[in-house]
Short mmCIF file of C-alpha atoms and ligand atoms in Angstrom, two decimals:
data_model
loop_
_atom_site.label_atom_id
_atom_site.label_comp_id
_atom_site.label_asym_id
_atom_site.label_seq_id
_atom_site.Cartn_x
_atom_site.Cartn_y
_atom_site.Cartn_z
CA MET A 89 -78.72 2.81 -172.54
CA ARG A 90 -76.47 0.59 -170.43
CA LEU A 91 -72.80 -0.25 -170.58
CA PRO A 92 -71.87 -3.79 -171.65
CA GLU A 93 -71.57 -5.83 -168.47
CA GLU A 94 -67.86 -6.60 -168.90
CA LEU A 95 -67.08 -2.91 -169.45
CA ARG A 96 -69.05 -1.96 -166.33
CA ARG A 97 -67.16 -4.54 -164.27
CA ALA A 98 -63.77 -3.50 -165.69
CA ILE A 99 -64.50 0.13 -164.77
CA GLU A 100 -65.48 -0.92 -161.26
CA ARG A 101 -62.12 -2.64 -160.89
CA GLU A 102 -60.25 0.45 -162.10
CA VAL A 103 -62.18 2.64 -159.68
CA ALA A 104 -61.67 0.24 -156.76
CA ALA A 105 -57.90 0.60 -157.17
CA VAL A 106 -58.09 4.31 -156.26
CA ASP A 107 -58.54 5.87 -152.80
CA ALA A 108 -62.32 6.37 -152.68
CA ARG A 109 -61.95 9.55 -150.61
CA LEU A 110 -60.33 11.33 -153.57
CA LEU A 111 -63.05 10.50 -156.07
CA PRO A 112 -65.85 12.98 -155.26
CA ARG A 113 -63.57 15.99 -155.56
CA ALA A 114 -62.00 14.65 -158.78
CA ALA A 115 -65.51 14.05 -160.21
CA ARG A 116 -66.57 17.60 -159.29
CA GLU A 117 -63.48 19.06 -160.95
CA LEU A 118 -64.05 17.03 -164.11
CA SER A 119 -67.70 18.01 -164.26
CA GLN A 120 -66.83 21.68 -163.82
CA ARG A 121 -64.20 21.56 -166.57
CA TYR A 122 -66.66 19.76 -168.87
CA GLN A 123 -69.37 22.35 -168.27
CA GLU A 124 -66.90 25.13 -168.97
CA GLY A 125 -65.86 23.43 -172.24
CA GLU A 126 -62.33 22.84 -170.96
CA PRO A 127 -60.25 19.72 -171.80
CA SER A 128 -60.66 16.92 -169.28
CA ALA A 129 -57.13 17.25 -167.76
CA LEU A 130 -56.89 13.83 -166.11
CA ARG A 131 -54.16 14.94 -163.75
CA SER A 132 -54.24 12.06 -161.28
CA PRO A 133 -55.38 8.43 -160.98
CA ALA A 134 -58.46 9.74 -159.13
CA HIS A 135 -59.35 12.01 -162.08
CA LEU A 136 -58.93 9.09 -164.46
CA ALA A 137 -61.12 6.85 -162.28
CA ALA A 138 -63.75 9.59 -162.00
CA TYR A 139 -63.66 10.00 -165.77
CA LEU A 140 -64.22 6.27 -166.29
CA GLN A 141 -67.12 6.26 -163.87
CA THR A 142 -68.90 9.48 -164.84
CA ARG A 143 -67.94 10.57 -168.36
CA LEU A 144 -67.24 7.28 -170.15
CA PRO A 145 -70.83 6.01 -169.74
CA ALA A 146 -72.14 9.26 -171.22
CA THR A 147 -69.88 9.35 -174.27
CA PHE A 148 -70.39 5.60 -174.73
CA ALA A 149 -74.16 6.17 -174.86
CA ALA A 150 -73.83 9.02 -177.37
CA ASN A 151 -71.51 6.94 -179.56
CA ARG A 152 -73.83 3.96 -179.39
CA ARG A 153 -76.81 6.09 -180.38
CA VAL A 154 -74.91 7.51 -183.37
CA PHE A 155 -73.67 4.11 -184.54
CA GLU A 156 -77.23 2.77 -184.30
CA GLU A 157 -78.40 5.62 -186.50
CA VAL A 158 -75.61 4.81 -188.99
CA ALA A 159 -76.66 1.15 -189.01
CA ALA A 160 -80.29 2.17 -189.61
CA ARG A 161 -79.37 4.48 -192.49
CA MET A 162 -76.98 1.94 -194.07
CA PRO A 163 -78.50 -1.50 -193.39
CA GLY A 164 -75.84 -3.45 -195.32
CA LEU A 165 -72.93 -1.72 -193.59
CA ALA A 166 -70.43 -4.13 -192.03
CA PRO A 167 -67.28 -2.18 -191.24
CA ARG A 168 -64.19 -4.26 -190.61
CA SER A 169 -61.82 -1.58 -189.39
CA LEU A 170 -62.07 1.40 -187.03
CA LEU A 171 -59.69 4.28 -186.36
CA ASP A 172 -60.42 6.36 -183.25
CA LEU A 173 -58.61 9.70 -183.03
CA GLY A 174 -58.35 11.12 -179.49
CA ALA A 175 -59.61 7.79 -178.20
CA GLY A 176 -59.39 8.45 -174.45
CA PRO A 177 -59.95 5.07 -172.76
CA GLY A 178 -61.39 3.58 -175.97
CA THR A 179 -65.02 4.54 -175.46
CA SER A 180 -66.01 4.68 -179.15
CA MET A 181 -64.44 1.31 -179.83
CA TRP A 182 -66.65 -0.30 -177.18
CA ALA A 183 -69.75 1.32 -178.66
CA ALA A 184 -68.78 0.45 -182.23
CA ALA A 185 -68.10 -3.20 -181.35
CA GLU A 186 -71.61 -3.49 -179.86
CA THR A 187 -73.18 -2.15 -183.05
CA PHE A 188 -70.77 -3.66 -185.57
CA PRO A 189 -69.58 -7.02 -184.17
CA GLY A 190 -67.86 -7.81 -187.49
CA LEU A 191 -65.06 -5.33 -186.68
CA GLU A 192 -61.71 -7.05 -187.08
CA LYS A 193 -59.12 -4.31 -186.78
CA ILE A 194 -59.18 -1.36 -184.40
CA THR A 195 -56.58 1.40 -184.13
CA LEU A 196 -56.74 3.96 -181.33
CA VAL A 197 -54.67 7.11 -181.17
CA GLU A 198 -54.40 8.80 -177.78
CA ARG A 199 -51.79 11.24 -176.50
CA GLU A 200 -52.05 10.60 -172.75
CA ALA A 201 -50.17 7.54 -171.50
CA PRO A 202 -52.39 6.87 -168.42
CA LEU A 203 -55.45 6.67 -170.67
CA VAL A 204 -53.72 4.24 -173.01
CA VAL A 205 -52.62 2.06 -170.10
CA ALA A 206 -56.08 2.04 -168.47
CA GLY A 207 -57.85 1.68 -171.83
CA ARG A 208 -55.77 -1.38 -172.70
CA ARG A 209 -56.45 -2.96 -169.32
CA VAL A 210 -60.19 -2.36 -169.64
CA ALA A 211 -60.25 -3.59 -173.27
CA ALA A 212 -58.64 -6.87 -172.21
CA GLN A 213 -61.97 -7.74 -170.53
CA SER A 214 -64.03 -7.44 -173.73
CA ARG A 215 -65.76 -10.39 -175.35
CA HIS A 216 -64.96 -8.89 -178.79
CA PRO A 217 -61.62 -10.17 -180.13
CA ALA A 218 -61.10 -6.92 -182.07
CA VAL A 219 -61.42 -4.87 -178.86
CA VAL A 220 -59.01 -7.13 -176.99
CA GLY A 221 -56.55 -7.02 -179.88
CA ALA A 222 -56.89 -3.29 -180.62
CA GLN A 223 -53.73 -1.42 -181.51
CA TRP A 224 -53.14 1.53 -179.15
CA LEU A 225 -50.86 4.28 -180.42
CA GLN A 226 -49.78 6.70 -177.76
CA GLN A 227 -49.14 9.76 -179.88
CA ASP A 228 -50.46 13.08 -181.08
CA VAL A 229 -53.29 12.80 -183.59
CA LEU A 230 -51.83 15.72 -185.47
CA ALA A 231 -48.87 13.51 -186.27
CA LYS A 232 -50.84 10.34 -186.91
CA ALA A 233 -54.31 11.16 -188.23
CA ALA A 234 -53.36 10.16 -191.74
CA GLY A 235 -52.07 6.70 -192.36
CA GLU A 236 -53.69 3.51 -193.40
CA PRO A 237 -57.36 3.86 -194.39
CA HIS A 238 -60.00 2.40 -192.03
CA ASP A 239 -63.66 1.78 -192.84
CA LEU A 240 -64.81 3.94 -189.91
CA VAL A 241 -62.90 6.90 -188.55
CA VAL A 242 -64.21 8.44 -185.32
CA ILE A 243 -63.44 11.73 -183.60
CA SER A 244 -65.46 11.66 -180.39
CA TYR A 245 -65.50 14.61 -177.99
CA ALA A 246 -61.96 15.43 -179.09
CA LEU A 247 -62.23 18.29 -181.61
CA ALA A 248 -62.40 20.86 -178.80
CA GLU A 249 -58.94 19.80 -177.71
CA ILE A 250 -57.36 20.47 -181.12
CA SER A 251 -56.16 24.03 -181.66
CA GLU A 252 -58.28 26.05 -184.09
CA LYS A 253 -55.25 26.50 -186.33
CA ALA A 254 -54.71 22.75 -186.65
CA THR A 255 -58.36 21.69 -186.95
CA ALA A 256 -58.80 21.93 -190.75
CA GLN A 257 -55.65 19.94 -191.43
CA PHE A 258 -56.58 17.36 -188.78
CA LEU A 259 -60.08 16.94 -190.23
CA ARG A 260 -58.70 16.59 -193.73
CA ALA A 261 -56.32 13.86 -192.60
CA ALA A 262 -59.15 12.11 -190.75
CA TRP A 263 -61.34 12.28 -193.87
CA ASP A 264 -58.50 10.98 -196.06
CA ALA A 265 -58.18 8.00 -193.71
CA ALA A 266 -61.94 7.23 -193.85
CA ALA A 267 -62.54 4.50 -196.42
CA THR A 268 -66.30 4.51 -195.79
CA LEU A 269 -67.39 6.92 -193.03
CA LEU A 270 -66.13 9.69 -190.78
CA VAL A 271 -68.09 10.05 -187.54
CA ILE A 272 -67.75 13.20 -185.42
CA LEU A 273 -69.32 13.67 -181.99
CA GLU A 274 -69.16 16.74 -179.81
CA PRO A 275 -70.89 17.94 -176.65
CA GLY A 276 -74.44 19.16 -177.40
CA THR A 277 -73.59 22.78 -176.69
CA PRO A 278 -73.50 25.82 -178.99
CA ALA A 279 -69.68 25.54 -179.06
CA GLY A 280 -69.79 21.80 -179.80
CA PHE A 281 -72.33 22.36 -182.57
CA ALA A 282 -70.22 25.18 -184.06
CA ARG A 283 -67.33 22.73 -184.43
CA VAL A 284 -69.62 20.14 -186.03
CA LEU A 285 -71.01 22.75 -188.40
CA ALA A 286 -67.53 23.87 -189.46
CA ALA A 287 -66.64 20.22 -190.11
CA ARG A 288 -69.86 19.84 -192.15
CA THR A 289 -68.91 22.77 -194.39
CA ALA A 290 -65.38 21.47 -194.91
CA LEU A 291 -66.49 17.89 -195.59
CA LEU A 292 -69.09 19.01 -198.15
CA ASP A 293 -66.37 21.05 -199.88
CA TRP A 294 -64.26 17.92 -200.07
CA GLY A 295 -67.07 16.00 -201.77
CA ALA A 296 -68.34 14.04 -198.74
CA HIS A 297 -71.93 12.77 -198.65
CA LEU A 298 -73.89 13.38 -195.46
CA VAL A 299 -75.34 10.32 -193.74
CA ALA A 300 -76.73 11.78 -190.49
CA PRO A 301 -78.20 13.70 -188.82
CA CYS A 302 -78.80 16.15 -191.70
CA PRO A 303 -81.62 15.18 -194.07
CA HIS A 304 -79.99 17.35 -196.78
CA ALA A 305 -76.73 18.99 -197.77
CA GLU A 306 -78.15 22.51 -198.10
CA ALA A 307 -77.18 25.35 -195.78
CA CYS A 308 -77.94 24.34 -192.18
CA PRO A 309 -81.26 25.90 -191.14
CA MET A 310 -80.38 25.49 -187.44
CA ALA A 311 -77.36 27.72 -187.89
CA GLU A 312 -79.43 30.22 -189.87
CA ALA A 313 -81.91 30.33 -186.97
CA SER A 314 -78.99 30.95 -184.55
CA ASP A 315 -79.94 27.68 -182.89
CA TRP A 316 -77.78 24.63 -182.29
CA CYS A 317 -78.51 21.14 -183.52
CA HIS A 318 -78.17 18.60 -180.74
CA PHE A 319 -79.74 15.42 -179.46
CA ALA A 320 -79.94 13.55 -176.17
CA VAL A 321 -79.52 10.00 -175.01
CA ARG A 322 -80.62 8.68 -171.63
CA LEU A 323 -78.17 6.46 -169.79
CA GLU A 324 -78.52 4.45 -166.65
CA ARG A 325 -76.36 5.51 -163.74
CA SER A 326 -74.82 2.71 -161.70
CA ALA A 327 -75.16 2.99 -157.91
CA ALA A 328 -71.49 4.03 -157.68
CA HIS A 329 -71.95 6.62 -160.42
CA ARG A 330 -75.00 8.03 -158.55
CA ARG A 331 -73.04 8.28 -155.33
CA LEU A 332 -70.13 9.99 -157.02
CA LYS A 333 -72.34 12.54 -158.75
CA GLN A 334 -74.51 12.91 -155.66
CA GLY A 335 -77.40 12.51 -158.06
CA ALA A 336 -80.64 11.06 -156.81
CA LEU A 337 -81.75 10.14 -160.30
CA GLY A 338 -81.05 6.68 -161.66
CA TYR A 339 -80.31 8.13 -165.08
CA GLU A 340 -78.86 11.12 -166.83
CA ASP A 341 -79.38 12.65 -170.24
CA GLU A 342 -76.26 13.21 -172.30
CA LYS A 343 -76.62 15.93 -174.91
CA PHE A 344 -74.50 15.64 -178.03
CA SER A 345 -74.07 17.06 -181.54
CA TYR A 346 -72.83 14.85 -184.33
CA LEU A 347 -72.14 14.40 -188.00
CA VAL A 348 -71.62 11.30 -190.10
CA ALA A 349 -70.16 11.78 -193.58
CA GLY A 350 -69.47 9.09 -196.12
CA ARG A 351 -67.78 8.36 -199.41
CA ALA A 352 -70.99 7.24 -201.13
CA PRO A 353 -74.47 8.79 -201.18
CA VAL A 354 -77.14 7.20 -198.99
CA GLU A 355 -80.87 7.69 -199.08
CA LEU A 356 -81.68 10.49 -196.65
CA PRO A 357 -84.98 10.82 -194.78
CA ALA A 358 -87.27 13.70 -195.72
CA ALA A 359 -86.72 15.34 -192.34
CA ARG A 360 -85.39 14.85 -188.83
CA VAL A 361 -87.12 15.47 -185.52
CA ILE A 362 -84.98 18.04 -183.76
CA ARG A 363 -86.90 18.63 -180.49
CA HIS A 364 -88.84 16.45 -178.08
CA PRO A 365 -92.25 15.99 -179.77
CA LEU A 366 -94.99 17.77 -177.81
CA ILE A 367 -97.88 15.41 -177.20
CA ARG A 368 -101.12 17.39 -176.75
CA PRO A 369 -104.74 16.27 -176.54
CA GLY A 370 -105.68 15.19 -180.06
CA HIS A 371 -102.46 16.25 -181.75
CA ILE A 372 -98.67 16.09 -181.65
CA GLN A 373 -96.37 18.95 -182.49
CA LEU A 374 -93.10 18.14 -184.20
CA THR A 375 -90.17 20.41 -184.90
CA LEU A 376 -88.50 19.13 -188.06
CA CYS A 377 -85.35 19.94 -189.98
CA THR A 378 -86.32 19.65 -193.64
CA ALA A 379 -84.41 20.26 -196.85
CA SER A 380 -85.24 23.93 -196.92
CA ARG A 381 -86.02 25.07 -193.40
CA LEU A 382 -87.03 24.31 -189.84
CA GLU A 383 -90.68 23.43 -189.77
CA GLN A 384 -93.35 23.11 -187.08
CA ARG A 385 -95.65 20.25 -188.04
CA THR A 386 -98.94 19.51 -186.26
CA VAL A 387 -100.05 15.91 -186.67
CA THR A 388 -103.67 15.29 -185.74
CA LYS A 389 -105.44 12.04 -184.98
CA SER A 390 -107.35 12.37 -188.23
CA ARG A 391 -104.29 11.06 -190.10
CA LYS A 392 -104.07 7.71 -188.31
CA ASP A 393 -100.83 6.31 -189.78
CA VAL A 394 -98.93 9.55 -189.52
CA TYR A 395 -100.25 10.08 -185.97
CA ARG A 396 -99.02 6.62 -184.99
CA GLN A 397 -95.59 7.42 -186.46
CA ALA A 398 -95.54 10.71 -184.55
CA ARG A 399 -96.40 8.92 -181.27
CA GLN A 400 -93.31 6.78 -181.74
CA ALA A 401 -91.03 9.52 -183.03
CA GLU A 402 -88.36 10.59 -180.61
CA TRP A 403 -86.10 13.59 -180.62
CA GLY A 404 -83.41 12.71 -183.17
CA ALA A 405 -85.49 10.27 -185.22
CA PRO A 406 -85.76 10.50 -189.00
CA TRP A 407 -89.17 11.58 -190.28
CA SER A 408 -90.98 10.92 -193.57
CA ASP A 409 -94.69 11.21 -194.27
C1 SAM B 90 -62.85 14.38 -173.91
S1 SAM B 90 -61.75 13.09 -174.27
C2 SAM B 90 -62.78 12.02 -175.27
C3 SAM B 90 -62.31 10.63 -175.25
C4 SAM B 90 -63.10 9.65 -176.08
N1 SAM B 90 -62.94 9.92 -177.48
C5 SAM B 90 -64.55 9.64 -175.70
O1 SAM B 90 -65.40 9.97 -176.53
O2 SAM B 90 -64.86 9.30 -174.55
C6 SAM B 90 -60.65 13.76 -175.49
C7 SAM B 90 -59.42 12.92 -175.68
O3 SAM B 90 -58.66 13.41 -176.78
C8 SAM B 90 -57.29 13.29 -176.42
N2 SAM B 90 -56.52 14.26 -177.23
C9 SAM B 90 -56.69 15.60 -177.26
N3 SAM B 90 -55.82 16.16 -178.13
C10 SAM B 90 -55.09 15.14 -178.64
C11 SAM B 90 -54.04 15.07 -179.58
N4 SAM B 90 -53.56 16.18 -180.17
N5 SAM B 90 -53.54 13.86 -179.89
C12 SAM B 90 -54.03 12.72 -179.30
N6 SAM B 90 -55.02 12.73 -178.39
C13 SAM B 90 -55.55 13.92 -178.07
C14 SAM B 90 -57.26 13.62 -174.95
O4 SAM B 90 -56.07 13.17 -174.33
C15 SAM B 90 -58.51 12.93 -174.46
O5 SAM B 90 -58.26 11.61 -174.07
#
């Protein structure tokens, strides 16, 4: 997964405006806070630049992957409006505009002024008129989550930063604002998944229909197995990103948990692949989430069509046979 070229260039410009000597330390601090599940705390221009260069590509890739899954599950979907709550520098908007170019109206709510200022500047470089013309609201989502309905409402990597006490009310307001879909993304950690699972329970109580990743609305078998449901997306690292992360690899894998809930029922797949398929001589082993349980499925070459499907199935893909 790569960033759109104009976004990559706009980030480079933001980063070039900061003293390069301050970036490695800022990137290390951000990475440490992220791994400890702490809020990003973009305390300085260097932290903001490091965030744009190291974290934005990862959350962009996760968002893009989720929107692609939404588009696959709902082929006729053509959302016209997007509300992003806890928008940071506008990452989800960029990913949504790539998947849904028919977006006309985008509203972003973000508490931190430096992110709003940088996000606006970066968005001005987009080739999508809706991204350029997005409305940025610098305010607390707890004050603003409700409001005018939007086709898509997104909460991306932001639930962790809402106090536990306020989460249910915030989610309810986000759901009330979602005319078609509410999309929630979290880090692919046990804590991130726990937040997604709590949102799943609440949304089902409120009459929401699940769109992805769950192939059913029964009790979550991952939770019952004390496991956590998460997926991964591989993103290219730019040369500057590699230098900053002191990573030799030209890519990184971003792990994420997510939930998409909608107003109307959609056809769900029979199952979802929830681990990397294990390709063995003569057979492939799949771990599937099905309507009733987690299931280990061995697909042998004797079932040609199913075997071919299994060869192409990736972690996170829907599965029917
Ligand atoms: C980890 S960042 C994620 C940014 C972006 N959504 C993404 O996926 O890249 C979380 C963002 O939520 C914002 N945030 C946290 N609590 C907030 C609140 N109560 N109101 C508005 N924004 C909030 C933070 O300032 C931060 O920019």
